[in-house]
């Protein structure tokens, strides 16, 4: 998987100033971004988030999912720690793209759940391939992560390409009446770990 570093710049945000690193995935032309703060190449576990693009949640304030809330919480957590990395992966709609996600939402408006809708459209429930992260992490010198996620597939994928997951930290934010069914389906069919734990209650080593 060829993912090439293009350029870095500063990115000031409401939580602090990150360094923004741009990467190009050669095979698809997709442009991925990593935001880092502090020294992430010292070999110590880095507070990290693999965030899959969700235009509706991240940029358009949708309440159908929890993505925008998770994005904000992750950036704030990294800024609070003064060190970390957020990989913003262009994997819209769990890999099916924005137009197909809108088609899937239309089916969900008619009663399908998020997995059934993907399958009715002829897609797998989750088409993401996290292999693109490896060259980006290598470029940044990140060898171990304290991963902000509820998704066990991300933990397995990272371990599968040889990066340590020193800790898994739950990231549960933004639950509301519009996304309650979606979150229940993620827990029931996709294995997301969405218990009642809050981030502050996480035990070290809870991978
Ligand atoms: N196909 C499809 N994609 C969706 C839907 N809702 C959100 N997404 C996409 O799902 C991705 C986010 O996945 P999630 O399952 O919410 O979270 P995750 O990244 O797997 O896990 P966490 O790390 O715990 O957040 C983004 O790419 C969203 O665009 C939906 O109903 N259908
Ligand atoms: Zn979303």
XYZ file of N, CA, C and O and ligand atoms in Angstrom:
861
model
N 0.846 -1.199 0.000
C 0.000 0.000 0.000
C 0.879 1.245 0.000
O 1.597 1.481 0.964
N 0.855 2.003 -1.095
C 1.739 3.162 -1.175
C 1.000 4.420 -0.730
O 0.023 4.836 -1.358
N 1.473 4.978 0.355
C 0.923 6.235 0.877
C 2.110 7.173 1.055
O 3.024 6.884 1.826
N 2.087 8.284 0.338
C 3.255 9.158 0.268
C 3.031 10.442 1.052
O 1.985 11.088 0.906
N 4.033 10.801 1.857
C 3.975 12.073 2.577
C 4.106 13.221 1.581
O 4.940 13.193 0.680
N 3.280 14.263 1.754
C 3.301 15.402 0.825
C 3.859 16.663 1.478
O 4.811 17.270 0.971
N 3.295 17.079 2.615
C 3.741 18.331 3.246
C 3.172 18.427 4.659
O 2.205 17.745 4.988
N 3.796 19.285 5.480
C 3.299 19.564 6.835
C 3.102 21.058 7.006
O 3.810 21.859 6.378
N 2.181 21.416 7.906
C 2.006 22.834 8.251
C 1.428 22.925 9.655
O 1.025 21.900 10.231
N 1.339 24.104 10.178
C 0.661 24.319 11.450
C -0.852 24.362 11.221
O -1.321 24.757 10.150
N -1.636 23.929 12.229
C -3.089 24.053 12.162
C -3.611 24.499 13.528
O -3.812 23.682 14.426
N -3.801 25.797 13.690
C -4.370 26.270 14.960
C -5.841 25.890 15.061
O -6.581 25.991 14.065
N -6.267 25.426 16.243
C -7.685 25.079 16.483
C -8.098 25.685 17.818
O -7.258 26.218 18.553
N -9.371 25.502 18.143
C -9.849 26.035 19.435
C -9.203 25.317 20.617
O -9.236 25.816 21.732
N -8.607 24.133 20.374
C -7.986 23.396 21.479
C -6.480 23.590 21.550
O -5.837 23.143 22.481
N -5.907 24.199 20.532
C -4.459 24.379 20.507
C -3.955 24.238 19.081
O -4.738 23.973 18.161
N -2.660 24.410 18.903
C -2.089 24.341 17.548
C -1.492 22.959 17.302
O -0.609 22.506 18.025
N -2.037 22.295 16.287
C -1.550 20.983 15.864
C -0.594 21.169 14.677
O -0.593 22.221 14.023
N 0.192 20.127 14.393
C 0.890 20.068 13.116
C 0.081 19.154 12.200
O -0.312 18.053 12.612
N -0.189 19.638 11.000
C -0.999 18.882 10.023
C -0.084 18.285 8.962
O 0.703 19.011 8.347
N -0.190 16.974 8.790
C 0.649 16.258 7.828
C -0.262 15.707 6.728
O -1.203 14.970 7.021
N 0.035 15.999 5.479
C -0.766 15.508 4.365
C -0.118 14.299 3.711
O 1.097 14.273 3.483
N -0.952 13.287 3.402
C -0.469 12.058 2.758
C -1.371 11.729 1.571
O -2.591 11.883 1.648
N -0.772 11.202 0.511
C -1.519 10.802 -0.678
C -1.483 9.285 -0.835
O -0.401 8.679 -0.872
N -2.680 8.688 -0.906
C -2.781 7.240 -1.171
C -2.760 7.071 -2.685
O -3.699 7.462 -3.377
N -1.660 6.515 -3.174
C -1.412 6.522 -4.623
C -2.494 5.778 -5.401
O -2.961 6.250 -6.441
N -2.934 4.618 -4.900
C -3.833 3.762 -5.680
C -5.200 4.404 -5.896
O -5.826 4.206 -6.938
N -5.672 5.178 -4.921
C -7.035 5.726 -4.984
C -7.057 7.239 -5.185
O -8.112 7.802 -5.480
N -5.919 7.897 -4.976
C -5.886 9.357 -5.027
C -6.455 10.004 -3.777
O -6.594 11.230 -3.715
N -6.789 9.198 -2.763
C -7.372 9.771 -1.536
C -6.325 10.556 -0.758
O -5.159 10.128 -0.652
N -6.743 11.670 -0.193
C -5.839 12.560 0.542
C -6.152 12.442 2.028
O -7.216 12.859 2.491
N -5.241 11.845 2.779
C -5.423 11.648 4.219
C -4.636 12.714 4.982
O -3.630 13.242 4.475
N -5.086 12.978 6.209
C -4.444 14.010 7.030
C -4.179 13.446 8.420
O -5.021 12.734 8.977
N -3.023 13.744 8.977
C -2.743 13.425 10.382
C -2.476 14.719 11.117
O -1.676 15.545 10.654
N -3.160 14.893 12.258
C -2.863 16.028 13.134
C -2.060 15.504 14.310
O -2.487 14.557 14.985
N -0.903 16.092 14.554
C -0.103 15.683 15.709
C 0.116 16.875 16.632
O 0.047 18.034 16.209
N 0.407 16.534 17.877
C 0.823 17.550 18.838
C 1.945 16.940 19.681
O 1.873 15.773 20.068
N 2.973 17.716 19.954
C 4.081 17.248 20.785
C 5.001 16.300 20.036
O 4.874 16.079 18.828
N 5.928 15.715 20.794
C 6.898 14.770 20.210
C 6.290 13.376 20.197
O 6.130 12.756 21.244
N 5.951 12.871 19.003
C 5.305 11.556 18.906
C 6.278 10.464 18.458
O 5.896 9.311 18.297
N 7.540 10.815 18.284
C 8.496 9.846 17.729
C 9.516 9.384 18.761
O 10.575 8.877 18.398
N 9.170 9.502 20.065
C 10.136 9.129 21.106
C 9.993 7.685 21.572
O 10.628 7.263 22.533
N 9.106 6.908 20.906
C 8.958 5.493 21.247
C 7.962 5.233 22.366
O 7.579 4.089 22.592
N 7.534 6.262 23.086
C 6.539 6.084 24.146
C 5.139 6.024 23.518
O 4.903 6.625 22.465
N 4.190 5.282 24.165
C 2.841 5.195 23.602
C 2.221 6.581 23.367
O 2.319 7.459 24.223
N 1.631 6.734 22.202
C 1.073 8.018 21.771
C -0.451 7.955 21.856
O -1.056 7.008 21.341
N -1.062 8.931 22.502
C -2.521 9.020 22.516
C -2.989 9.217 21.078
O -2.598 10.198 20.429
N -3.795 8.271 20.564
C -4.088 8.310 19.130
C -5.524 7.986 18.813
O -6.225 7.308 19.555
N -5.951 8.491 17.659
C -7.301 8.234 17.165
C -7.229 7.981 15.669
O -6.619 8.767 14.928
N -7.827 6.868 15.226
C -8.034 6.638 13.792
C -9.465 7.075 13.524
O -10.409 6.392 13.938
N -9.640 8.216 12.885
C -10.986 8.748 12.691
C -11.391 8.606 11.232
O -10.777 9.190 10.344
N -12.461 7.832 10.999
C -12.948 7.631 9.628
C -13.833 8.800 9.230
O -14.746 9.180 9.972
N -13.575 9.323 8.039
C -14.318 10.506 7.576
C -15.833 10.295 7.648
O -16.355 9.268 7.240
N -16.522 11.322 8.155
C -17.977 11.352 8.172
C -18.372 12.798 7.912
O -18.476 13.591 8.840
N -18.558 13.132 6.644
C -18.864 14.532 6.308
C -20.090 15.030 7.068
O -20.104 16.141 7.601
N -21.109 14.167 7.155
C -22.355 14.585 7.794
C -22.169 14.857 9.286
O -22.718 15.819 9.817
N -21.410 14.015 9.950
C -21.214 14.190 11.391
C -20.091 15.158 11.723
O -20.205 15.968 12.653
N -18.994 15.087 10.966
C -17.812 15.894 11.294
C -18.003 17.360 10.907
O -17.465 18.253 11.559
N -18.735 17.597 9.795
C -18.807 18.967 9.265
C -20.223 19.532 9.198
O -20.380 20.745 9.178
N -21.245 18.660 9.146
C -22.612 19.150 8.916
C -23.518 18.972 10.141
O -24.733 19.067 10.026
N -22.921 18.677 11.291
C -23.634 18.691 12.574
C -24.699 17.606 12.702
O -25.625 17.743 13.489
N -24.591 16.513 11.921
C -25.591 15.453 11.984
C -25.649 14.816 13.361
O -24.616 14.581 14.003
N -26.878 14.486 13.763
C -27.094 13.736 15.009
C -27.383 12.261 14.729
O -27.704 11.516 15.635
N -27.272 11.830 13.431
C -27.539 10.426 13.111
C -26.449 9.508 13.630
O -26.620 8.297 13.659
N -25.288 10.060 13.931
C -24.150 9.247 14.368
C -23.446 9.988 15.503
O -23.907 11.021 15.970
N -22.305 9.467 15.923
C -21.564 10.079 17.038
C -20.220 10.644 16.583
O -19.405 11.077 17.408
N -19.988 10.674 15.260
C -18.644 10.969 14.736
C -18.132 12.364 15.103
O -16.993 12.520 15.537
N -18.958 13.385 14.906
C -18.503 14.748 15.179
C -18.138 14.929 16.638
O -17.138 15.581 16.969
N -18.935 14.330 17.516
C -18.671 14.436 18.952
C -17.367 13.725 19.315
O -16.577 14.202 20.130
N -17.151 12.574 18.674
C -15.903 11.831 18.927
C -14.689 12.604 18.405
O -13.635 12.616 19.035
N -14.847 13.245 17.242
C -13.733 14.008 16.666
C -13.319 15.143 17.611
O -12.131 15.310 17.923
N -14.296 15.879 18.084
C -14.002 16.981 19.010
C -13.358 16.464 20.290
O -12.373 17.029 20.771
N -13.946 15.384 20.839
C -13.437 14.846 22.109
C -12.005 14.348 21.947
O -11.169 14.521 22.848
N -11.708 13.744 20.809
C -10.351 13.220 20.590
C -9.343 14.357 20.470
O -8.248 14.300 21.055
N -9.700 15.391 19.726
C -8.762 16.524 19.586
C -8.543 17.201 20.934
O -7.420 17.576 21.285
N -9.610 17.316 21.706
C -9.482 17.936 23.030
C -8.600 17.069 23.942
O -7.737 17.588 24.662
N -8.798 15.761 23.905
C -8.001 14.860 24.749
C -6.513 14.962 24.397
O -5.641 14.983 25.272
N -6.226 15.019 23.105
C -4.831 15.131 22.661
C -4.246 16.470 23.109
O -3.117 16.544 23.623
N -5.032 17.531 22.972
C -4.545 18.853 23.388
C -4.333 18.892 24.905
O -3.340 19.450 25.389
N -5.250 18.272 25.658
C -5.100 18.248 27.125
C -3.816 17.534 27.513
O -3.142 17.919 28.465
N -3.494 16.454 26.774
C -2.267 15.695 27.068
C -1.035 16.408 26.520
O 0.097 16.122 26.914
N -1.239 17.278 25.550
C -0.124 18.010 24.933
C 0.681 17.159 23.973
O 1.727 17.569 23.470
N 0.148 15.965 23.656
C 0.903 15.028 22.816
C -0.078 13.995 22.268
O -0.851 13.416 23.046
N -0.002 13.750 20.965
C -0.875 12.738 20.391
C -0.994 12.883 18.889
O -0.362 13.754 18.276
N -1.824 11.997 18.308
C -1.980 11.993 16.851
C -3.400 11.583 16.490
O -3.928 10.602 17.034
N -4.021 12.339 15.580
C -5.329 11.970 15.045
C -5.180 11.747 13.550
O -4.783 12.658 12.813
N -5.437 10.511 13.120
C -5.375 10.182 11.695
C -6.768 10.387 11.123
O -7.718 9.686 11.532
N -6.907 11.356 10.227
C -8.219 11.608 9.614
C -8.241 10.872 8.276
O -7.650 11.301 7.282
N -8.948 9.726 8.285
C -8.892 8.780 7.171
C -10.089 8.991 6.257
O -11.239 9.043 6.724
N -9.843 9.074 4.969
C -10.910 9.358 4.005
C -11.660 8.069 3.667
O -11.591 7.560 2.548
N -12.330 7.551 4.687
C -13.060 6.274 4.572
C -14.544 6.533 4.783
O -15.208 5.853 5.565
N -15.051 7.552 4.095
C -16.456 7.964 4.269
C -17.407 6.764 4.186
O -17.226 5.866 3.348
N -18.374 6.766 5.093
C -19.413 5.723 5.047
C -18.880 4.316 5.283
O -19.334 3.368 4.658
N -17.924 4.187 6.194
C -17.267 2.885 6.423
C -16.739 2.310 5.110
O -16.767 1.104 4.867
N -16.273 3.218 4.254
C -15.596 2.784 3.033
C -16.462 2.733 1.787
O -15.956 2.440 0.707
N -17.773 3.052 1.893
C -18.618 2.955 0.691
C -18.762 4.300 -0.022
O -19.324 4.363 -1.123
N -18.301 5.377 0.586
C -18.374 6.699 -0.049
C -19.638 7.458 0.342
O -20.612 6.874 0.831
N -19.602 8.756 0.088
C -20.696 9.622 0.563
C -22.022 9.349 -0.147
O -23.083 9.286 0.484
N -22.005 9.191 -1.477
C -23.274 8.981 -2.191
C -23.942 7.682 -1.738
O -25.154 7.623 -1.532
N -23.126 6.632 -1.572
C -23.705 5.371 -1.100
C -24.154 5.476 0.354
O -25.114 4.817 0.756
N -23.469 6.312 1.160
C -23.939 6.484 2.539
C -25.306 7.166 2.537
O -26.184 6.806 3.335
N -25.510 8.113 1.636
C -26.828 8.756 1.555
C -27.881 7.732 1.110
O -29.003 7.692 1.633
N -27.503 6.875 0.156
C -28.436 5.791 -0.228
C -28.759 4.906 0.991
O -29.908 4.523 1.217
N -27.726 4.611 1.773
C -27.921 3.773 2.967
C -28.804 4.488 3.988
O -29.679 3.867 4.606
N -28.592 5.776 4.159
C -29.441 6.539 5.084
C -30.905 6.511 4.617
O -31.819 6.439 5.431
N -31.112 6.569 3.297
C -32.478 6.521 2.770
C -33.139 5.194 3.159
O -34.309 5.166 3.582
N -32.373 4.108 3.031
C -32.915 2.801 3.429
C -33.161 2.758 4.941
O -34.134 2.153 5.407
N -32.282 3.425 5.707
C -32.477 3.459 7.160
C -33.699 4.306 7.524
O -34.407 4.013 8.496
N -33.975 5.341 6.733
C -35.200 6.130 6.956
C -36.430 5.231 6.807
O -37.474 5.475 7.421
N -36.299 4.175 5.985
C -37.410 3.241 5.760
C -37.414 2.060 6.715
O -38.237 1.149 6.566
N -36.458 2.019 7.663
C -36.514 0.983 8.693
C -35.321 0.053 8.770
O -35.167 -0.673 9.755
N -34.478 0.011 7.737
C -33.292 -0.861 7.797
C -32.331 -0.345 8.868
O -32.309 0.850 9.165
N -31.534 -1.249 9.440
C -30.488 -0.753 10.339
C -29.230 -0.493 9.525
O -29.179 -0.755 8.307
N -28.181 0.026 10.161
C -27.005 0.494 9.412
C -26.276 -0.644 8.694
O -25.708 -0.438 7.609
N -26.334 -1.844 9.251
C -25.697 -2.999 8.607
C -26.570 -3.510 7.462
O -26.093 -3.744 6.338
N -27.868 -3.661 7.721
C -28.792 -4.129 6.676
C -28.766 -3.208 5.461
O -28.791 -3.667 4.314
N -28.686 -1.904 5.703
C -28.699 -0.943 4.595
C -27.481 -1.155 3.699
O -27.598 -1.191 2.469
N -26.302 -1.308 4.297
C -25.103 -1.585 3.492
C -25.297 -2.854 2.664
O -24.979 -2.897 1.473
N -25.832 -3.878 3.314
C -25.955 -5.172 2.639
C -27.000 -5.109 1.527
O -26.806 -5.699 0.456
N -28.086 -4.379 1.739
C -29.106 -4.216 0.687
C -28.509 -3.537 -0.548
O -28.947 -3.762 -1.676
N -27.488 -2.705 -0.319
C -26.832 -2.012 -1.443
C -25.715 -2.847 -2.065
O -25.040 -2.403 -3.000
N -25.482 -4.050 -1.510
C -24.468 -4.936 -2.082
C -23.077 -4.750 -1.492
O -22.089 -5.258 -2.052
N -22.979 -4.051 -0.370
C -21.681 -3.844 0.287
C -21.574 -4.695 1.543
O -22.579 -5.126 2.109
N -20.349 -4.889 2.010
C -20.142 -5.473 3.325
C -20.556 -4.466 4.392
O -20.699 -3.263 4.110
N -20.716 -4.952 5.619
C -21.131 -4.067 6.712
C -20.085 -2.993 6.969
O -20.399 -1.855 7.310
N -18.813 -3.365 6.792
C -17.717 -2.415 7.054
C -16.607 -2.712 6.055
O -15.979 -3.765 6.126
N -16.394 -1.809 5.121
C -15.437 -2.039 4.023
C -14.078 -1.367 4.265
O -13.291 -1.246 3.339
N -13.829 -0.890 5.502
C -12.589 -0.138 5.727
C -11.358 -1.036 5.782
O -11.406 -2.130 6.315
N -10.251 -0.534 5.251
C -8.957 -1.210 5.339
C -8.006 -0.238 6.043
O -7.702 0.832 5.514
N -7.563 -0.639 7.233
C -6.728 0.269 8.027
C -5.242 0.185 7.666
O -4.425 0.852 8.277
N -4.929 -0.644 6.671
C -3.525 -0.796 6.255
C -2.882 0.519 5.834
O -1.667 0.695 5.962
N -3.688 1.464 5.367
C -3.166 2.782 4.968
C -2.504 3.513 6.132
O -1.692 4.407 5.910
N -2.857 3.125 7.362
C -2.300 3.846 8.528
C -0.832 3.530 8.742
O -0.084 4.370 9.286
N -0.412 2.331 8.372
C 0.954 1.882 8.687
C 2.018 2.832 8.106
O 2.898 3.291 8.838
N 1.960 3.148 6.804
C 2.994 4.059 6.300
C 2.937 5.448 6.924
O 3.979 6.099 7.086
N 1.762 5.889 7.307
C 1.672 7.208 7.948
C 2.274 7.161 9.349
O 3.024 8.071 9.744
N 1.979 6.107 10.096
C 2.552 5.972 11.438
C 4.068 5.822 11.346
O 4.823 6.417 12.141
N 4.523 5.048 10.371
C 5.975 4.883 10.176
C 6.626 6.227 9.895
O 7.665 6.563 10.468
N 6.033 6.987 9.004
C 6.603 8.294 8.652
C 6.740 9.182 9.883
O 7.727 9.923 10.022
N 5.749 9.083 10.785
C 5.743 9.953 11.972
C 6.538 9.357 13.129
O 6.679 9.996 14.171
N 7.044 8.138 12.959
C 7.858 7.505 14.004
C 7.035 6.999 15.176
O 7.543 6.860 16.294
N 5.747 6.670 14.920
C 4.858 6.187 15.990
C 4.861 4.656 15.983
O 4.500 4.030 14.989
N 5.271 4.069 17.116
C 5.369 2.607 17.196
C 4.403 2.007 18.213
O 4.252 0.793 18.289
N 3.765 2.854 19.022
C 2.856 2.368 20.062
C 1.769 3.414 20.285
O 2.050 4.611 20.296
N 0.522 2.918 20.451
C -0.613 3.838 20.591
C -1.411 3.557 21.858
O -1.598 2.402 22.256
N -1.919 4.625 22.452
C -3.008 4.547 23.423
C -4.228 4.960 22.609
O -4.424 6.147 22.335
N -5.016 3.961 22.194
C -5.997 4.187 21.130
C -7.371 4.569 21.669
O -7.953 3.844 22.481
N -7.872 5.706 21.185
C -9.218 6.172 21.538
C -10.205 5.532 20.574
O -10.337 5.953 19.416
N -10.924 4.498 21.012
C -11.888 3.817 20.141
C -12.770 2.891 20.949
O -12.384 2.417 22.022
N -13.947 2.607 20.377
C -14.814 1.552 20.914
C -14.832 0.353 19.969
O -15.585 -0.582 20.182
N -14.040 0.420 18.902
C -14.130 -0.539 17.805
C -12.996 -1.569 17.879
O -11.842 -1.257 17.608
N -13.348 -2.816 18.220
C -12.300 -3.838 18.352
C -11.564 -4.123 17.040
O -10.414 -4.550 17.065
N -12.211 -3.869 15.889
C -11.533 -4.125 14.602
C -10.331 -3.208 14.417
O -9.348 -3.576 13.771
N -10.415 -2.000 14.941
C -9.280 -1.090 14.807
C -8.088 -1.599 15.620
O -6.952 -1.553 15.167
N -8.383 -2.081 16.835
C -7.304 -2.600 17.692
C -6.609 -3.764 16.991
O -5.378 -3.810 16.877
N -7.413 -4.702 16.472
C -6.857 -5.889 15.794
C -6.051 -5.482 14.565
O -4.966 -6.025 14.313
N -6.572 -4.548 13.803
C -5.892 -4.142 12.567
C -4.529 -3.527 12.878
O -3.527 -3.837 12.218
N -4.473 -2.683 13.881
C -3.209 -2.016 14.223
C -2.190 -3.042 14.703
O -1.025 -3.035 14.280
N -2.645 -3.931 15.579
C -1.742 -4.980 16.060
C -1.300 -5.855 14.893
O -0.145 -6.285 14.835
N -2.212 -6.053 13.932
C -1.918 -6.911 12.777
C -0.811 -6.377 11.903
O -0.107 -7.152 11.248
N -0.636 -5.057 11.843
C 0.483 -4.554 11.024
C 1.679 -4.136 11.889
O 2.565 -3.415 11.449
N 1.701 -4.606 13.132
C 2.931 -4.513 13.908
C 3.119 -3.244 14.725
O 4.226 -2.960 15.179
N 2.041 -2.490 14.955
C 2.123 -1.346 15.867
C 1.453 -1.765 17.175
O 0.393 -2.390 17.167
N 2.088 -1.450 18.302
C 1.567 -1.851 19.601
C 0.343 -1.008 19.974
O 0.316 0.200 19.718
N -0.693 -1.675 20.546
C -1.781 -0.925 21.181
C -1.570 -1.096 22.687
O -1.950 -2.106 23.283
N -0.927 -0.107 23.302
C -0.567 -0.208 24.716
C -1.803 -0.118 25.598
O -1.840 -0.663 26.706
N -2.828 0.546 25.076
C -4.040 0.776 25.860
C -5.178 1.115 24.907
O -4.944 1.733 23.866
N -6.408 0.678 25.260
C -7.585 1.146 24.522
C -8.413 2.018 25.439
O -8.721 1.630 26.555
N -8.728 3.201 24.964
C -9.507 4.136 25.774
C -10.863 4.345 25.112
O -10.932 4.730 23.943
N -11.974 4.068 25.820
C -13.298 4.286 25.235
C -13.495 5.739 24.817
O -12.906 6.648 25.417
N -14.336 5.930 23.798
C -14.611 7.288 23.308
C -16.115 7.388 23.085
O -16.597 7.243 21.957
N -16.837 7.575 24.173
C -18.296 7.555 24.109
C -18.855 8.950 24.348
O -18.899 9.427 25.484
N -19.252 9.565 23.236
C -19.791 10.922 23.305
C -20.935 11.056 22.304
O -20.959 10.370 21.291
N -21.871 11.948 22.605
C -22.864 12.362 21.607
C -24.063 11.462 21.452
O -24.781 11.557 20.456
N -24.333 10.582 22.425
C -25.526 9.744 22.305
C -26.774 10.625 22.380
O -26.842 11.532 23.218
N -27.730 10.371 21.497
C -28.946 11.182 21.473
C -30.070 10.351 20.842
O -29.813 9.268 20.304
N -31.312 10.822 20.894
C -32.423 10.002 20.375
C -32.279 9.643 18.897
O -32.785 8.619 18.450
N -31.581 10.463 18.122
C -31.453 10.201 16.677
C -30.434 9.103 16.362
O -30.485 8.513 15.296
N -29.483 8.874 17.249
C -28.470 7.858 16.944
C -28.554 6.637 17.873
O -27.687 5.766 17.814
N -29.602 6.574 18.700
C -29.692 5.472 19.673
C -29.747 4.112 18.962
O -29.038 3.174 19.334
N -30.552 4.000 17.884
C -30.661 2.713 17.173
C -29.340 2.381 16.480
O -28.884 1.240 16.489
N -28.733 3.403 15.883
C -27.444 3.217 15.199
C -26.386 2.698 16.183
O -25.661 1.734 15.883
N -26.318 3.306 17.375
C -25.315 2.869 18.355
C -25.632 1.455 18.842
O -24.713 0.644 19.042
N -26.921 1.148 18.993
C -27.289 -0.208 19.437
C -26.898 -1.233 18.378
O -26.412 -2.330 18.701
N -27.060 -0.893 17.098
C -26.672 -1.817 16.021
C -25.160 -1.990 15.988
O -24.651 -3.097 15.779
N -24.415 -0.899 16.201
C -22.952 -1.030 16.231
C -22.522 -1.976 17.344
O -21.633 -2.806 17.154
N -23.151 -1.849 18.499
C -22.784 -2.724 19.620
C -23.212 -4.156 19.330
O -22.449 -5.102 19.554
N -24.437 -4.323 18.797
C -24.984 -5.661 18.614
C -24.421 -6.405 17.430
O -24.165 -7.607 17.497
N -24.185 -5.716 16.305
C -23.777 -6.414 15.074
C -22.318 -6.179 14.696
O -21.740 -6.969 13.958
N -21.739 -5.074 15.126
C -20.360 -4.767 14.722
C -19.370 -4.912 15.882
O -18.181 -4.663 15.717
N -19.878 -5.269 17.052
C -18.982 -5.583 18.172
C -18.404 -4.385 18.886
O -17.442 -4.528 19.660
N -18.966 -3.207 18.662
C -18.419 -2.028 19.353
C -18.648 -2.134 20.854
O -19.702 -2.574 21.303
N -17.635 -1.721 21.589
C -17.679 -1.818 23.046
C -18.284 -0.531 23.594
O -17.590 0.449 23.828
N -19.603 -0.545 23.754
C -20.316 0.680 24.150
C -21.037 0.454 25.467
O -22.248 0.568 25.576
N -20.273 0.140 26.503
C -20.849 -0.029 27.839
C -21.089 1.326 28.466
O -21.130 2.352 27.796
N -21.229 1.329 29.759
C -21.519 2.577 30.467
C -20.253 3.285 30.945
O -20.315 4.331 31.562
N -19.078 2.687 30.646
C -17.833 3.286 31.114
C -17.632 4.670 30.528
O -17.898 4.907 29.357
N -17.140 5.559 31.313
C -16.721 6.856 30.804
C -15.209 6.869 30.744
O -14.540 6.096 31.414
N -14.687 7.770 29.939
C -13.248 7.781 29.684
C -12.431 7.825 30.969
O -11.440 7.144 31.110
N -12.891 8.624 31.930
C -12.112 8.809 33.153
C -12.052 7.532 33.977
O -11.187 7.374 34.827
N -13.006 6.589 33.718
C -13.045 5.364 34.513
C -12.230 4.241 33.889
O -12.156 3.163 34.439
N -11.614 4.504 32.749
C -10.883 3.459 32.042
C -9.677 3.006 32.835
O -8.929 3.811 33.356
N -9.531 1.692 32.905
C -8.364 1.157 33.599
C -7.181 1.104 32.654
O -7.332 0.721 31.497
N -5.973 1.445 33.115
C -4.802 1.285 32.278
C -4.688 -0.178 31.840
O -5.005 -1.078 32.613
N -4.295 -0.399 30.620
C -4.121 -1.764 30.110
C -5.412 -2.385 29.622
O -5.453 -3.540 29.254
N -6.510 -1.612 29.615
C -7.796 -2.124 29.157
C -7.829 -2.125 27.637
O -8.380 -1.257 27.020
N -7.209 -3.115 27.029
C -7.128 -3.167 25.563
C -8.253 -4.047 25.043
O -8.479 -5.110 25.568
N -22.359 3.003 5.566
C -22.605 3.754 6.650
N -21.581 4.427 7.193
C -21.840 5.157 8.291
C -23.119 5.260 8.865
N -23.043 6.069 9.953
C -21.748 6.461 10.037
N -21.028 5.915 9.040
C -19.597 5.975 8.803
O -18.962 5.178 9.759
C -17.657 5.643 9.998
C -17.466 5.788 11.491
O -17.588 4.527 11.994
P -18.106 4.186 13.442
O -18.569 2.777 13.390
O -19.056 5.250 13.931
O -16.920 4.313 14.361
P -15.597 3.552 14.271
O -14.675 4.521 13.632
O -15.722 2.224 13.608
O -15.277 3.230 15.780
P -14.859 4.210 16.930
O -13.375 4.276 16.853
O -15.329 3.563 18.172
O -15.543 5.515 16.671
C -17.512 6.929 9.222
O -16.824 6.625 8.021
C -18.951 7.315 8.920
O -19.094 8.031 7.712
C -24.170 4.521 8.264
O -25.315 4.502 8.722
N -23.867 3.799 7.155
Zn -20.798 9.784 11.423
